[in-house]
Short mmCIF file of C-alpha atoms and ligand atoms in Angstrom, two decimals:
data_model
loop_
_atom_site.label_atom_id
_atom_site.label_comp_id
_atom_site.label_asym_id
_atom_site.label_seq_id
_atom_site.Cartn_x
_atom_site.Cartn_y
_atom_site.Cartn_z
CA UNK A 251 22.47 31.52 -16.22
CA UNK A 252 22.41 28.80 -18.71
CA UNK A 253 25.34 26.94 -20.26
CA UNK A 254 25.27 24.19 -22.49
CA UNK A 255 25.99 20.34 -21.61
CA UNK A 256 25.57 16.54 -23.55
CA UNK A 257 23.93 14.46 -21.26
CA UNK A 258 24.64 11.41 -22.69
CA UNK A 259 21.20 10.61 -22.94
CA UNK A 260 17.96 12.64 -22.67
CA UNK A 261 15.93 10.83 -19.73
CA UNK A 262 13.78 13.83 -19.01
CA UNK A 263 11.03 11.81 -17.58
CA UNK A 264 8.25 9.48 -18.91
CA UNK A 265 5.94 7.08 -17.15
CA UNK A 266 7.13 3.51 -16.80
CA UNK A 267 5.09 1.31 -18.71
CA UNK A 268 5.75 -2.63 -18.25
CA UNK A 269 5.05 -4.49 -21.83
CA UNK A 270 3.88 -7.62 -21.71
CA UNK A 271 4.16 -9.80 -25.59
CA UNK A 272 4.63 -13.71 -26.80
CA UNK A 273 7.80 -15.10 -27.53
CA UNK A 274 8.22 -17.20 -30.49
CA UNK A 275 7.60 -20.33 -28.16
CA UNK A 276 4.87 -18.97 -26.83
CA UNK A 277 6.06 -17.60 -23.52
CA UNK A 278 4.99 -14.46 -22.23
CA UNK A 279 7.76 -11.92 -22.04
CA UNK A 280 7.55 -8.48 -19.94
CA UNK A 281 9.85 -5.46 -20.96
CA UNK A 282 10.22 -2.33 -18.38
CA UNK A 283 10.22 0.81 -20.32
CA UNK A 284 9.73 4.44 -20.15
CA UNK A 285 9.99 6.20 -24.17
CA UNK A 286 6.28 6.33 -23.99
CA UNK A 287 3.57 9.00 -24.96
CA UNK A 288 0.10 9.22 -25.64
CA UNK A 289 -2.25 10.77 -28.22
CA UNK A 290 -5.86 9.95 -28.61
CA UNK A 291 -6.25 6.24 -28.61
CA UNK A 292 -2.62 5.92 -29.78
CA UNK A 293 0.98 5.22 -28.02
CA UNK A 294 4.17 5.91 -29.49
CA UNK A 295 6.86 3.46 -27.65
CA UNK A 296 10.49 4.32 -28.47
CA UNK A 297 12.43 0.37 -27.96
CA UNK A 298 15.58 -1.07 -28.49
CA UNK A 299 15.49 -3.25 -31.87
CA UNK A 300 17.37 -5.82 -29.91
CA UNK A 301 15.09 -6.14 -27.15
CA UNK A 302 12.95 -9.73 -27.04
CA UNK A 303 10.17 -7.44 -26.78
CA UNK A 304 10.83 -4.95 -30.36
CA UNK A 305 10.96 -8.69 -31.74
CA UNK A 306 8.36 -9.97 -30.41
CA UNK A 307 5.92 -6.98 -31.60
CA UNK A 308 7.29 -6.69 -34.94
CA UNK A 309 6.49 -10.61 -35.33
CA UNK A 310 3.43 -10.77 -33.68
CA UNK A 311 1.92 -7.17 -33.93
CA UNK A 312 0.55 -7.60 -30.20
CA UNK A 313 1.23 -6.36 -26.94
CA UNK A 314 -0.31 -5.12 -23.66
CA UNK A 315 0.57 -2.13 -21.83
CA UNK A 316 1.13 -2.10 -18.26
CA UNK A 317 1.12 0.66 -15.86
CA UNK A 318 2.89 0.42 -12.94
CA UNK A 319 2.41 2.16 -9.62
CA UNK A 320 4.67 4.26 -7.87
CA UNK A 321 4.69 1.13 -5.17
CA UNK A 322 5.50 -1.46 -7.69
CA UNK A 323 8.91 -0.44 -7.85
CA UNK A 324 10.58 -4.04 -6.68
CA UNK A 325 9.10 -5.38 -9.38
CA UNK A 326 10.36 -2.90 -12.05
CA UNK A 327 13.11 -3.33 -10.41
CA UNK A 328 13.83 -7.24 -11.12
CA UNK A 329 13.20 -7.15 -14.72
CA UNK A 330 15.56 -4.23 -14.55
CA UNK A 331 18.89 -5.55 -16.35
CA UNK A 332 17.22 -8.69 -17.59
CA UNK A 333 16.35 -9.31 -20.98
CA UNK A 334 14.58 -12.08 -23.01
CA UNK A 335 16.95 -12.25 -25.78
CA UNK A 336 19.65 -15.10 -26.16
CA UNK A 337 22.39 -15.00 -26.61
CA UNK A 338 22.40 -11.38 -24.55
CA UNK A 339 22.85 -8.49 -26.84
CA UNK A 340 26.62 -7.15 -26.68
CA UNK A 341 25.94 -3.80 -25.56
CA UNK A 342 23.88 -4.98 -23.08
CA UNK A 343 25.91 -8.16 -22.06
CA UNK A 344 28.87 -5.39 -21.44
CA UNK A 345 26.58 -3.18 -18.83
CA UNK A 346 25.65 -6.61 -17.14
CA UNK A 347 22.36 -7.89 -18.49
CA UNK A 348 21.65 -11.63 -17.95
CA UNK A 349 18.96 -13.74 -19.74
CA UNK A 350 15.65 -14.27 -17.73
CA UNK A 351 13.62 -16.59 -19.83
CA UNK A 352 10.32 -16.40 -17.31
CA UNK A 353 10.03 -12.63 -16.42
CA UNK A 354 6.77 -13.06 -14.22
CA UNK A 355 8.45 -15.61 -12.02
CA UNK A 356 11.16 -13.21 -11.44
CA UNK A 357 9.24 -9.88 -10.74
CA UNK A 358 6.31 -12.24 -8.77
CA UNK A 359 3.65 -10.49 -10.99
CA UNK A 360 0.61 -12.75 -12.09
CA UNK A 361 -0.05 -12.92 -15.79
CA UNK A 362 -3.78 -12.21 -16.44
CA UNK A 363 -5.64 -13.16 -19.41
CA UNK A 364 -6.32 -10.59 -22.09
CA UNK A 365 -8.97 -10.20 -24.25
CA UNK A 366 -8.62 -9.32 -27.39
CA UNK A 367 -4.97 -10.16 -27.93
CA UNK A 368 -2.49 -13.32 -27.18
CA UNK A 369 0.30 -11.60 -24.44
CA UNK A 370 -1.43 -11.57 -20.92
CA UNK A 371 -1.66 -8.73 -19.13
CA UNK A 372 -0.64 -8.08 -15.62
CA UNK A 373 -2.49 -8.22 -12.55
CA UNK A 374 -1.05 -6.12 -9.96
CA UNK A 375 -0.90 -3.37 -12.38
CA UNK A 376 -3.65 -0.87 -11.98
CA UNK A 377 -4.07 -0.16 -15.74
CA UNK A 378 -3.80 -2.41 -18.73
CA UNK A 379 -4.19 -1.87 -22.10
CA UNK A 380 -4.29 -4.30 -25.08
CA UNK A 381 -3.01 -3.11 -28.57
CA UNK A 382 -1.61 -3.85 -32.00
CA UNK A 383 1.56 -2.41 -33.81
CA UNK A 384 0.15 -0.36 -36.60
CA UNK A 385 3.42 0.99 -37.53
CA UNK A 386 7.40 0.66 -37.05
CA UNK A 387 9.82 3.34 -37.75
CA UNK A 388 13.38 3.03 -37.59
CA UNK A 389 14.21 5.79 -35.51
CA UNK A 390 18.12 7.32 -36.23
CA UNK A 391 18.60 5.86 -39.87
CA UNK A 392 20.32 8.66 -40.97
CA UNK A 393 23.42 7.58 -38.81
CA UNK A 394 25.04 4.66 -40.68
CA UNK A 395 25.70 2.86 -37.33
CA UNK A 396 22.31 3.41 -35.49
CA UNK A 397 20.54 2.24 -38.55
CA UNK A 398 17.45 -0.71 -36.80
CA UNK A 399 18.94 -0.07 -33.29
CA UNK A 400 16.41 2.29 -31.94
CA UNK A 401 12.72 1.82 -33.29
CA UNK A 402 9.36 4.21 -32.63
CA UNK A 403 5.98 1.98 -32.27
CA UNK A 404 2.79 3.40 -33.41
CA UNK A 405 0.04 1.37 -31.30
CA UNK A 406 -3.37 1.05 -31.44
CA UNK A 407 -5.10 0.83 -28.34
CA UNK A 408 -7.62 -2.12 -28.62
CA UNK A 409 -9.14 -2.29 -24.97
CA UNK A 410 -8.36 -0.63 -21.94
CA UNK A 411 -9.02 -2.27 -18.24
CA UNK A 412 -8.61 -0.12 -14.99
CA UNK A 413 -9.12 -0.77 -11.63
CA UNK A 414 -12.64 0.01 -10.39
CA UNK A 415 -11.16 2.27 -7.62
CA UNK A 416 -9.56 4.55 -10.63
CA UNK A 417 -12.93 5.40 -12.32
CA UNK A 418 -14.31 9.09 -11.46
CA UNK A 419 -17.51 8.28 -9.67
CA UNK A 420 -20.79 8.62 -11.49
CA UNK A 421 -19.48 8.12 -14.87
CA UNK A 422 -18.97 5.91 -17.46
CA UNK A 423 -15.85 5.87 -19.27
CA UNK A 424 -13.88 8.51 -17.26
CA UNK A 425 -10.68 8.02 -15.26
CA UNK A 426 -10.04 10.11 -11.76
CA UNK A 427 -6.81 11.51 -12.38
CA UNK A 428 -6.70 12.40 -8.95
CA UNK A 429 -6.35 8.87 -7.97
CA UNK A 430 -3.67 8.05 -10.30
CA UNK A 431 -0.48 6.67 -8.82
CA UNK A 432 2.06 6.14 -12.00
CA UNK A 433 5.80 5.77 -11.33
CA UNK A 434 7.98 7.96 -14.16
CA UNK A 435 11.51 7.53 -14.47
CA UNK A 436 13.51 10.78 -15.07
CA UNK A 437 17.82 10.06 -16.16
CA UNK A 438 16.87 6.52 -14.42
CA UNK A 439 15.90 7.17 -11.58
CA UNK A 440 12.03 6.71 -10.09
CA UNK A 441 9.85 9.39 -9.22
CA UNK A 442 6.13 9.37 -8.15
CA UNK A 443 3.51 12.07 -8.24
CA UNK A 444 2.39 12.11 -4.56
CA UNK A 445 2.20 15.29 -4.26
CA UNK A 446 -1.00 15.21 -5.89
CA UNK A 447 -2.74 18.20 -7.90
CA UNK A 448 -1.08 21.67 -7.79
CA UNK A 449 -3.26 23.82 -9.82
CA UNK A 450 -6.80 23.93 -11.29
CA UNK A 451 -6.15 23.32 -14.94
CA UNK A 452 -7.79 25.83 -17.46
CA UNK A 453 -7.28 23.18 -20.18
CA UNK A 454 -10.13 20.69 -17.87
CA UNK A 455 -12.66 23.16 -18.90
CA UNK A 456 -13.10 21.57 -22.08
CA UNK A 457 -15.81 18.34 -21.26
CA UNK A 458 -14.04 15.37 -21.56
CA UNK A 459 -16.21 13.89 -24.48
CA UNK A 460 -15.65 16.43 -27.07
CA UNK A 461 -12.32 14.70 -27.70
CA UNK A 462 -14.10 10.94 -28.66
CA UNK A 463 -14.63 11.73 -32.22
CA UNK A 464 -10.96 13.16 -32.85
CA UNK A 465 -9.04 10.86 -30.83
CA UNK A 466 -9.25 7.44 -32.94
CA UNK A 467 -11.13 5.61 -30.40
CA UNK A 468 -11.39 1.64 -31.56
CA UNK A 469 -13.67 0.18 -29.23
CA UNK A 470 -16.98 -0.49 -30.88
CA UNK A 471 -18.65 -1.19 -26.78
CA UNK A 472 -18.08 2.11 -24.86
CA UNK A 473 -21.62 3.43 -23.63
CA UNK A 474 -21.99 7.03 -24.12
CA UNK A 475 -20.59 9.33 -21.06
CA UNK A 476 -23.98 11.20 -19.24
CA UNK A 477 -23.55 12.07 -15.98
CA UNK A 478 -25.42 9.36 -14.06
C1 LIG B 771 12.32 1.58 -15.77
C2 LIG B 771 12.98 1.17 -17.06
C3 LIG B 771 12.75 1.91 -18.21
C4 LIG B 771 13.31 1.53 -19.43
N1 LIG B 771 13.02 2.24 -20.56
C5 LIG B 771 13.42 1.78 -21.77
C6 LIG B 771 12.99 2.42 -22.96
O1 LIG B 771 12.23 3.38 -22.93
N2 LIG B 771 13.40 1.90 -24.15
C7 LIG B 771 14.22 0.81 -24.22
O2 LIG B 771 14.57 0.37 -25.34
N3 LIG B 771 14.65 0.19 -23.10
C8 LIG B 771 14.26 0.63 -21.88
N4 LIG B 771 14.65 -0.01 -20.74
C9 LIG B 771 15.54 -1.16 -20.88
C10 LIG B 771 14.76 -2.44 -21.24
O3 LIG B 771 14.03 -2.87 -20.11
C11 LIG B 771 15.76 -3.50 -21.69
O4 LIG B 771 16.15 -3.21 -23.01
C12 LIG B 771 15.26 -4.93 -21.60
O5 LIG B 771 16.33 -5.79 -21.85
C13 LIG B 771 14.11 -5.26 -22.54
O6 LIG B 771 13.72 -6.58 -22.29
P1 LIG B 771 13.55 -7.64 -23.49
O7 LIG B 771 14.88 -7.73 -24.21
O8 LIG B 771 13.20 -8.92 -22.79
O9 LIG B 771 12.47 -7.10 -24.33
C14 LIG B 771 14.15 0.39 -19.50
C15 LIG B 771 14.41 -0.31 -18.33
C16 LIG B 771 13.85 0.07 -17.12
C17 LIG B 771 14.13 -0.73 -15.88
#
């Protein structure tokens, strides 16, 4: 039996990603958050426009994209309830945010250097990837009072780094998604995937590199995928 309910929001579950971006001084700032998705060489982050971090990217265009582990939860954690804005957004203020100016001193992650953008990436974070705002859409503007508070982020993925012990042996450019650890964060709470893979997918049939040409890939230096 069904009946219907209005959750007050709809937290159905999405990986945590930790963004890292400049501040106007400078500064690195990291963001926990968890409206992402992915298609092709493309995410779609759904922020707060009074978040350091919206402010940051709309300024800058740059970010990098962090994924957590399902162990890196102390970390998510401590930025949780923090914010680089001041003064601290009302809304946020009223739910008990503070201001954290230096957001890798307070998680104890190590900033990393990226490559092809200004905002460092983060070490203890298995996968990183560097990208540029393409395009900001102000999500809810048909509701006079929600008009620049939520936005949607089209990225471009720019270069992607994973840990060695993530690539599926004997290729190139391919990812064991067996190995894959992420944390995802369903009506705020954490959840893992240890429970590894449950079926054979049919969809996995399909070789991974018939999807390059369709998927918007941006890096010029990928070697093509034979089997070694
Ligand atoms: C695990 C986690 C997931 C979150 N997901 C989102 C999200 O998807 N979108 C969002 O606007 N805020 C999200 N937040 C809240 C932001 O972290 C919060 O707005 C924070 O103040 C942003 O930091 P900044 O103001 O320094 O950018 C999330 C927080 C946590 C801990």
């Amino acid at each position: 039996m069904h009946h219907p309910i209005s959750p007050a929001i709809l937290y159905w579950g999405t990986p945590v990603v930790l963004i890292s971006t400049l501040n106007p001084d400078g500064t690195p700032n990291i963001a926990p958050m968890s409206s992402a998705w992915w298609l092709g060489h493309r995410c779609m982050i759904g922020l707060a426009g009074s978040s350091q971090t919206t402010q940051n990217l709309l300024r800058t265009k740059t970010c990098v994209l962090n994924l957590p582990t399902e162990d890196m939860t102390t970390a998510v954690n401590a930025l949780a309830l923090t914010t680089g804005a001041s003064p601290v957004p009302e809304w946020k203020h009223g739910v008990g945010y503070i201001h954290v100016k230096d957001k890798f001193a307070r998680s104890g992650l190590t900033p990393q250097a990226s490559e092809v953008v200004p905002p460092p990436r983060i070490k203890e974070c298995p996968v990183q990837m560097e990208a540029e705002l393409v395009e900001a859409h102000d999500m809810m503007k048909d509701m006079e009072e929600l008009k620049r508070a939520p936005f949607a982020l089209e990225l471009k993925i720019l270069r992607i780094h994973v840990e060695d012990q993530l690539r599926l042996e004997g290729f190139e450019n391919r990812v064991d998604a067996g190995k894959l650890r992420p944390l995802f964060m369903a009506f705020q709470e954490f959840f893992g995937m240890r429970r590894g893979k449950v079926d054979e997918s049919r969809l996995a049939g399909i070789e991974e590199e018939n999807y390059r040409g369709i998927t918007g890939t941006v890096a010029s230096d990928w070697k093509t995928n034979e089997k070694q």
